[in-house]
Short mmCIF file of C-alpha atoms (C1' of nucleotides) and ligand atoms in Angstrom, two decimals:
data_model
loop_
_atom_site.label_atom_id
_atom_site.label_comp_id
_atom_site.label_asym_id
_atom_site.label_seq_id
_atom_site.Cartn_x
_atom_site.Cartn_y
_atom_site.Cartn_z
CA MET A 111 -88.49 -50.67 166.89
CA PRO A 112 -86.58 -47.78 165.31
CA THR A 113 -85.63 -44.84 167.44
CA GLU A 114 -88.73 -42.73 167.77
CA THR A 115 -88.29 -39.05 167.03
CA ALA A 116 -91.89 -38.23 166.24
CA PRO A 117 -94.17 -36.91 168.98
CA ARG A 118 -95.73 -39.68 170.96
CA ALA A 119 -99.38 -40.30 171.38
CA PHE A 120 -101.23 -40.13 174.66
CA GLY A 121 -100.99 -43.81 175.34
CA GLU A 122 -97.23 -44.21 175.18
CA LYS A 123 -94.72 -44.05 177.97
CA GLY A 124 -92.46 -41.03 177.91
CA ARG A 125 -95.18 -38.75 176.61
CA ARG A 126 -95.90 -35.57 178.43
CA ASP A 127 -99.30 -34.29 179.35
CA THR A 128 -99.21 -30.70 178.20
CA ARG A 129 -101.77 -27.96 178.33
CA GLN A 130 -101.98 -28.02 174.52
CA ARG A 131 -102.70 -31.72 174.31
CA ARG A 132 -105.31 -31.52 177.01
CA ALA A 133 -107.01 -28.72 175.10
CA LEU A 134 -106.96 -30.75 171.89
CA ARG A 135 -108.22 -33.89 173.55
CA ASP A 136 -111.02 -32.02 175.27
CA HIS A 137 -112.02 -30.26 172.10
CA LEU A 138 -112.15 -33.49 170.12
CA ALA A 139 -114.19 -35.18 172.82
CA ALA A 140 -116.70 -32.33 172.69
CA THR A 141 -117.62 -32.52 169.02
CA ASP A 142 -118.83 -35.40 166.91
CA ALA A 143 -118.25 -33.78 163.51
CA PHE A 144 -115.22 -34.43 161.36
CA THR A 145 -113.07 -31.30 161.60
CA SER A 146 -110.00 -29.98 159.84
CA ALA A 147 -106.78 -29.09 161.64
CA GLN A 148 -107.27 -25.49 160.62
CA GLN A 149 -110.77 -25.51 162.05
CA VAL A 150 -109.59 -27.06 165.30
CA TYR A 151 -106.93 -24.36 165.51
CA ASP A 152 -109.51 -21.61 165.01
CA ASP A 153 -111.88 -23.17 167.53
CA LEU A 154 -109.17 -23.40 170.16
CA ARG A 155 -108.10 -19.81 169.67
CA ALA A 156 -111.72 -18.67 169.77
CA SER A 157 -112.16 -20.39 173.12
CA GLY A 158 -109.07 -18.72 174.50
CA ASP A 159 -106.65 -21.63 174.32
CA ARG A 160 -103.27 -20.63 172.96
CA VAL A 161 -102.06 -23.50 170.78
CA GLY A 162 -99.75 -23.22 167.77
CA LEU A 163 -100.90 -24.43 164.38
CA ALA A 164 -97.90 -26.75 164.05
CA THR A 165 -98.78 -28.32 167.37
CA VAL A 166 -102.34 -28.90 166.24
CA TYR A 167 -101.13 -30.63 163.09
CA ARG A 168 -98.48 -32.63 164.94
CA THR A 169 -100.77 -33.79 167.69
CA LEU A 170 -103.66 -34.70 165.43
CA GLN A 171 -101.30 -36.67 163.23
CA ALA A 172 -99.85 -38.48 166.23
CA MET A 173 -103.31 -39.32 167.50
CA ALA A 174 -104.27 -40.61 164.07
CA ASP A 175 -101.13 -42.78 163.94
CA ALA A 176 -102.00 -44.14 167.37
CA GLY A 177 -105.53 -44.91 166.25
CA GLU A 178 -107.05 -42.47 168.72
CA VAL A 179 -108.82 -40.51 165.98
CA ASP A 180 -110.13 -41.40 162.56
CA THR A 181 -109.17 -39.39 159.48
CA LEU A 182 -110.90 -38.55 156.25
CA ARG A 183 -109.83 -36.69 153.10
CA THR A 184 -112.21 -34.22 151.55
CA ASP A 185 -112.47 -33.73 147.81
CA ASP A 186 -110.41 -30.59 148.02
CA GLY A 187 -107.54 -32.28 149.83
CA GLU A 188 -108.16 -31.38 153.44
CA THR A 189 -107.72 -33.99 156.14
CA LEU A 190 -110.50 -34.15 158.70
CA PHE A 191 -110.23 -35.70 162.16
CA ARG A 192 -112.72 -37.17 164.56
CA LYS A 193 -112.65 -38.92 167.91
CA CYS A 194 -114.53 -42.14 167.28
CA GLY A 195 -115.51 -45.26 169.11
CA PRO A 196 -112.98 -48.06 169.42
CA ARG A 197 -114.72 -50.65 167.27
CA HIS A 198 -114.10 -50.98 163.54
CA HIS A 199 -116.70 -48.91 161.75
CA HIS A 200 -117.39 -46.65 158.81
CA HIS A 201 -118.89 -43.18 158.57
CA LEU A 202 -121.98 -41.48 157.29
CA VAL A 203 -120.84 -37.87 157.02
CA CYS A 204 -122.82 -34.73 156.28
CA ARG A 205 -120.92 -32.94 153.56
CA SER A 206 -122.39 -29.65 154.66
CA CYS A 207 -121.89 -29.55 158.43
CA GLY A 208 -119.61 -32.54 159.02
CA VAL A 209 -121.90 -34.23 161.50
CA THR A 210 -121.07 -37.91 161.49
CA ILE A 211 -122.74 -41.18 162.35
CA GLU A 212 -120.69 -44.29 162.92
CA ILE A 213 -122.06 -47.25 161.03
CA ASP A 214 -120.93 -50.81 160.78
CA GLY A 215 -121.31 -53.15 157.88
CA PRO A 216 -120.56 -56.81 158.37
CA SER A 217 -121.76 -57.47 154.84
CA VAL A 218 -119.23 -54.97 153.52
CA GLU A 219 -116.42 -56.56 155.49
CA ARG A 220 -117.29 -59.95 154.06
CA TRP A 221 -117.58 -58.59 150.54
CA ALA A 222 -114.20 -56.84 150.76
CA SER A 223 -112.52 -59.91 152.13
CA LYS A 224 -113.96 -62.12 149.43
CA ALA A 225 -113.01 -59.75 146.59
CA ALA A 226 -109.44 -59.68 147.84
CA ASP A 227 -109.28 -63.47 148.05
CA ASP A 228 -110.86 -63.98 144.65
CA HIS A 229 -108.13 -61.93 142.99
CA GLY A 230 -105.18 -63.14 145.03
CA PHE A 231 -104.51 -59.80 146.69
CA SER A 232 -102.87 -59.83 150.13
CA ASP A 233 -102.71 -57.35 152.98
CA VAL A 234 -105.95 -55.70 151.88
CA THR A 235 -107.51 -52.74 153.62
CA HIS A 236 -110.65 -50.91 152.67
CA VAL A 237 -111.90 -47.36 152.60
CA VAL A 238 -115.66 -47.09 152.92
CA GLU A 239 -117.29 -43.74 153.57
CA LEU A 240 -120.76 -42.38 152.90
CA PHE A 241 -121.35 -38.68 152.23
CA GLY A 242 -124.68 -36.94 152.14
CA LEU A 243 -126.82 -34.28 153.74
CA CYS A 244 -127.97 -34.84 157.30
CA PRO A 245 -131.65 -34.29 158.11
CA ALA A 246 -131.00 -30.77 159.41
CA CYS A 247 -128.97 -29.70 156.38
CA THR A 248 -131.43 -31.36 154.02
CA LYS A 249 -134.19 -29.22 155.48
CA ALA A 250 -132.03 -26.08 155.43
CA ALA A 251 -131.16 -26.65 151.77
CA GLY A 252 -134.81 -26.63 150.84
CA MET B 278 -125.37 -23.14 131.94
CA PRO B 279 -122.76 -20.60 133.03
CA THR B 280 -120.15 -19.47 130.55
CA GLU B 281 -117.62 -22.27 130.39
CA THR B 282 -114.00 -21.18 130.60
CA ALA B 283 -112.50 -24.51 131.66
CA PRO B 284 -111.24 -26.90 128.97
CA ARG B 285 -113.98 -29.09 127.64
CA ALA B 286 -113.99 -32.82 127.71
CA PHE B 287 -113.88 -34.97 124.61
CA GLY B 288 -117.58 -35.44 124.47
CA GLU B 289 -118.69 -31.80 124.38
CA LYS B 290 -119.40 -29.65 121.40
CA GLY B 291 -116.95 -26.85 120.81
CA ARG B 292 -113.98 -28.89 121.95
CA ARG B 293 -110.92 -29.19 119.80
CA ASP B 294 -109.11 -32.36 119.05
CA THR B 295 -105.50 -31.50 119.74
CA ARG B 296 -102.33 -33.54 119.52
CA GLN B 297 -101.94 -33.28 123.29
CA ARG B 298 -105.39 -34.63 124.06
CA ARG B 299 -104.97 -37.48 121.63
CA ALA B 300 -101.71 -38.41 123.32
CA LEU B 301 -103.35 -38.34 126.72
CA ARG B 302 -106.33 -40.35 125.62
CA ASP B 303 -104.14 -42.95 123.96
CA HIS B 304 -101.90 -43.22 126.97
CA LEU B 305 -104.79 -43.70 129.35
CA ALA B 306 -106.30 -46.34 127.11
CA ALA B 307 -103.03 -48.25 127.11
CA THR B 308 -102.61 -48.74 130.86
CA ASP B 309 -104.94 -50.23 133.44
CA ALA B 310 -103.12 -48.95 136.52
CA PHE B 311 -104.14 -45.86 138.43
CA THR B 312 -101.56 -43.20 137.56
CA SER B 313 -100.70 -39.73 138.84
CA ALA B 314 -100.67 -36.65 136.60
CA GLN B 315 -96.96 -36.34 137.21
CA GLN B 316 -96.42 -39.94 136.13
CA VAL B 317 -98.52 -39.46 133.01
CA TYR B 318 -96.44 -36.40 132.20
CA ASP B 319 -93.19 -38.34 132.59
CA ASP B 320 -94.50 -41.25 130.53
CA LEU B 321 -95.56 -38.96 127.69
CA ARG B 322 -92.22 -37.19 127.61
CA ALA B 323 -90.41 -40.54 127.70
CA SER B 324 -92.35 -41.66 124.66
CA GLY B 325 -91.49 -38.49 122.79
CA ASP B 326 -94.77 -36.64 123.13
CA ARG B 327 -94.33 -33.00 124.02
CA VAL B 328 -97.13 -32.08 126.43
CA GLY B 329 -96.99 -29.43 129.13
CA LEU B 330 -97.57 -30.36 132.75
CA ALA B 331 -100.36 -27.81 133.08
CA THR B 332 -102.10 -29.36 130.11
CA VAL B 333 -101.84 -32.81 131.63
CA TYR B 334 -103.43 -31.60 134.85
CA ARG B 335 -106.08 -29.59 133.02
CA THR B 336 -107.08 -32.36 130.68
CA LEU B 337 -107.14 -35.10 133.29
CA GLN B 338 -109.30 -32.91 135.48
CA ALA B 339 -111.67 -32.19 132.61
CA MET B 340 -111.93 -35.88 131.80
CA ALA B 341 -112.63 -36.64 135.45
CA ASP B 342 -115.35 -33.99 135.55
CA ALA B 343 -116.87 -35.50 132.43
CA GLY B 344 -116.81 -38.95 133.98
CA GLU B 345 -114.40 -40.27 131.39
CA VAL B 346 -111.85 -41.29 134.01
CA ASP B 347 -112.08 -42.35 137.63
CA THR B 348 -110.00 -40.66 140.30
CA LEU B 349 -108.49 -41.80 143.56
CA ARG B 350 -106.56 -40.01 146.34
CA THR B 351 -103.54 -41.69 147.80
CA ASP B 352 -102.64 -41.40 151.46
CA ASP B 353 -99.98 -38.86 150.62
CA GLY B 354 -102.37 -36.60 148.78
CA GLU B 355 -101.73 -37.45 145.15
CA THR B 356 -104.65 -37.82 142.78
CA LEU B 357 -104.54 -40.88 140.54
CA PHE B 358 -106.47 -41.31 137.30
CA ARG B 359 -107.66 -44.33 135.37
CA LYS B 360 -109.74 -44.99 132.28
CA CYS B 361 -112.40 -47.38 133.52
CA GLY B 362 -115.43 -49.15 132.20
CA PRO B 363 -118.72 -47.26 132.00
CA ARG B 364 -120.65 -49.20 134.63
CA HIS B 365 -120.70 -48.19 138.29
CA HIS B 366 -117.96 -50.12 140.05
CA HIS B 367 -115.32 -49.98 142.74
CA HIS B 368 -111.61 -50.74 142.70
CA LEU B 369 -109.19 -53.28 144.05
CA VAL B 370 -105.89 -51.43 143.75
CA CYS B 371 -102.35 -52.67 144.29
CA ARG B 372 -100.73 -50.13 146.56
CA SER B 373 -97.32 -51.08 145.20
CA CYS B 374 -97.72 -51.03 141.40
CA GLY B 375 -101.15 -49.46 140.96
CA VAL B 376 -102.59 -52.34 138.96
CA THR B 377 -106.34 -52.22 139.36
CA ILE B 378 -109.26 -54.59 139.10
CA GLU B 379 -112.76 -53.25 138.72
CA ILE B 380 -115.17 -54.93 141.09
CA ASP B 381 -118.85 -54.50 141.69
CA GLY B 382 -120.71 -54.97 144.89
CA PRO B 383 -124.49 -55.03 144.78
CA SER B 384 -124.51 -55.87 148.47
CA VAL B 385 -122.48 -52.76 149.19
CA GLU B 386 -124.82 -50.59 147.17
CA ARG B 387 -127.79 -51.92 149.10
CA TRP B 388 -126.04 -51.49 152.42
CA ALA B 389 -125.07 -47.89 151.63
CA SER B 390 -128.55 -47.02 150.50
CA LYS B 391 -130.13 -48.53 153.61
CA ALA B 392 -127.74 -46.78 155.99
CA ALA B 393 -128.54 -43.45 154.37
CA ASP B 394 -132.29 -44.05 154.63
CA ASP B 395 -132.10 -45.26 158.22
CA HIS B 396 -130.52 -42.00 159.31
CA GLY B 397 -132.50 -39.62 157.15
CA PHE B 398 -129.58 -38.51 155.01
CA SER B 399 -130.28 -37.35 151.47
CA ASP B 400 -128.20 -37.07 148.34
CA VAL B 401 -125.80 -39.76 149.54
CA THR B 402 -122.76 -40.94 147.61
CA HIS B 403 -120.25 -43.51 148.66
CA VAL B 404 -116.52 -44.02 148.39
CA VAL B 405 -115.50 -47.67 148.43
CA GLU B 406 -111.96 -48.69 147.54
CA LEU B 407 -109.87 -51.73 148.39
CA PHE B 408 -106.08 -51.49 148.64
CA GLY B 409 -103.68 -54.39 148.84
CA LEU B 410 -100.81 -56.15 147.13
CA CYS B 411 -101.50 -57.82 143.81
CA PRO B 412 -100.28 -61.41 143.30
CA ALA B 413 -97.12 -60.25 141.52
CA CYS B 414 -96.19 -57.68 144.16
CA THR B 415 -97.06 -60.12 146.95
CA LYS B 416 -94.55 -62.56 145.54
CA ALA B 417 -91.93 -59.85 144.97
CA ALA B 418 -92.29 -58.65 148.56
CA GLY B 419 -91.50 -62.10 149.90
"C1'" DC C 211 -85.54 -28.22 193.28
"C1'" DC C 212 -82.74 -29.80 188.95
"C1'" DC C 213 -82.09 -30.85 184.64
"C1'" DA C 214 -82.35 -33.94 180.54
"C1'" DT C 215 -85.14 -33.71 176.97
"C1'" DA C 216 -89.94 -33.81 175.19
"C1'" DA C 217 -92.71 -30.37 173.38
"C1'" DT C 218 -93.88 -25.99 171.48
"C1'" DG C 219 -94.46 -22.39 167.92
"C1'" DA C 220 -93.16 -18.85 164.45
"C1'" DG C 221 -91.83 -18.99 160.13
"C1'" DA C 222 -89.47 -21.25 156.22
"C1'" DA C 223 -89.87 -25.02 153.17
"C1'" DC C 224 -92.45 -28.35 150.54
"C1'" DG C 225 -95.24 -30.67 147.01
"C1'" DA C 226 -99.26 -31.19 144.45
"C1'" DT C 227 -102.26 -28.49 142.00
"C1'" DT C 228 -104.13 -24.19 139.92
"C1'" DA C 229 -104.02 -19.50 138.01
"C1'" DC C 230 -102.06 -16.33 134.67
"C1'" DC C 231 -101.53 -14.79 130.19
"C1'" DA C 232 -99.10 -14.21 125.91
"C1'" DA C 233 -98.12 -17.18 122.02
"C1'" DT C 234 -100.18 -20.98 119.18
"C1'" DC C 235 -103.10 -23.70 116.66
"C1'" DG C 236 -107.75 -25.93 115.34
"C1'" DC C 237 -111.85 -24.97 113.02
"C1'" DT C 238 -115.27 -22.71 110.34
"C1'" DG C 239 -116.55 -19.94 106.77
"C1'" DT C 240 -115.05 -17.51 102.57
"C1'" DA D 266 -105.99 -22.10 100.30
"C1'" DC D 267 -106.74 -18.23 103.45
"C1'" DA D 268 -108.11 -15.37 107.23
"C1'" DG D 269 -109.85 -14.65 111.77
"C1'" DC D 270 -111.79 -16.00 116.03
"C1'" DG D 271 -111.13 -17.89 120.17
"C1'" DA D 272 -110.11 -22.38 122.28
"C1'" DT D 273 -105.82 -24.39 123.84
"C1'" DT D 274 -101.29 -24.59 125.29
"C1'" DG D 275 -97.32 -24.18 128.44
"C1'" DG D 276 -93.80 -21.77 131.17
"C1'" DT D 277 -94.03 -19.81 135.35
"C1'" DA D 278 -95.94 -17.62 139.43
"C1'" DA D 279 -99.13 -18.27 142.92
"C1'" DT D 280 -101.97 -21.24 146.22
"C1'" DC D 281 -102.74 -23.97 149.94
"C1'" DG D 282 -102.58 -27.63 153.16
"C1'" DT D 283 -99.12 -29.68 155.56
"C1'" DT D 284 -94.41 -30.63 157.32
"C1'" DC D 285 -89.80 -29.14 158.74
"C1'" DT D 286 -86.40 -26.29 161.36
"C1'" DC D 287 -84.61 -24.92 165.41
"C1'" DA D 288 -84.31 -21.73 169.19
"C1'" DT D 289 -87.04 -21.45 173.32
"C1'" DT D 290 -90.04 -23.32 176.91
"C1'" DA D 291 -91.91 -26.46 180.09
"C1'" DT D 292 -92.74 -31.34 182.00
"C1'" DG D 293 -91.85 -34.79 185.38
"C1'" DG D 294 -88.67 -38.32 187.39
"C1'" DG D 295 -85.04 -38.38 190.67
ZN1 ZN E 115 -114.71 -43.25 162.98
ZN1 ZN E 116 -125.41 -31.45 158.15
ZN1 ZN E 117 -113.00 -47.23 137.90
ZN1 ZN E 118 -98.79 -54.84 142.26
#
DNA sequence: CCCATAATGAGAACGATTACCAATCGCTGT
DNA sequence: ACAGCGATTGGTAATCGTTCTCATTATGGG
């Protein structure tokens, strides 16, 4: 337990419930697409909430550390955030509009675990994400 | 076929076989760990090869575009490169030393394909990577 | 209400990657 | 072997997402 200097997540004692965090939390709860920090910042400003960009980054990062949001890296290096369900799951993400479906895959979990064991690797985690075009974007793309 | 201004990969007509590209190709063939451009640059300089950093980045990117190397993004945003086998596969990567084992997962392919179909997504790709500690690094870490 | 201090935000700093562009060098034809 | 074209190189400036700095503000327990 090192001395904590980083901003605390919503679930920890000592945190403060600020206007900015409420705005962020509400915004995340209202969309199911993976969204970049920059995009969240723009959305908040557009809806009249005054929140600094640094605060958006800080808070999203804190929420990610606390497991309150899932993260995803795009090909061009942007980190996307999304408020997801509590169970372990993976994502089927539309690469055009970001709309996301949570999917689970017990067979994948088993496969990953077995591969790790077979090769003597320890402390193994996995990254499993599916990217495609959602029905709406498929139609729009002709 | 737009006019190509980017450097061409080894397999395309019109390319030139330069000292720098030979050095890069040889270096990649000699290691099985995922490596960053910066690391490749350092390794080449250490072995006496004079290759500019921009050239390392350019050439690795071109090889990645041509499918001659696989790429991977670390949590801290670095892109790693590795010369892999030609078949479709995934990776079991040591997060300490980078040593990598190519693994295949027919069950994962089927699962991914089914999930995409079930939700009406088209043009779906998947990212599946396993990260852990290899036997050697597990032992070293105590 | 008070006040310690958590939190904010504007801007500087950062780090990986890319763009620029003048100097070089590989390749093809002579 | 030679010349010329243009692909390639590489030092450096520019980009861009993200993090850091730190003076200022605002929360919430007492
Ligand atoms: Zn999720
Ligand atoms: Zn879509
Ligand atoms: Zn590979
Ligand atoms: Zn290792």
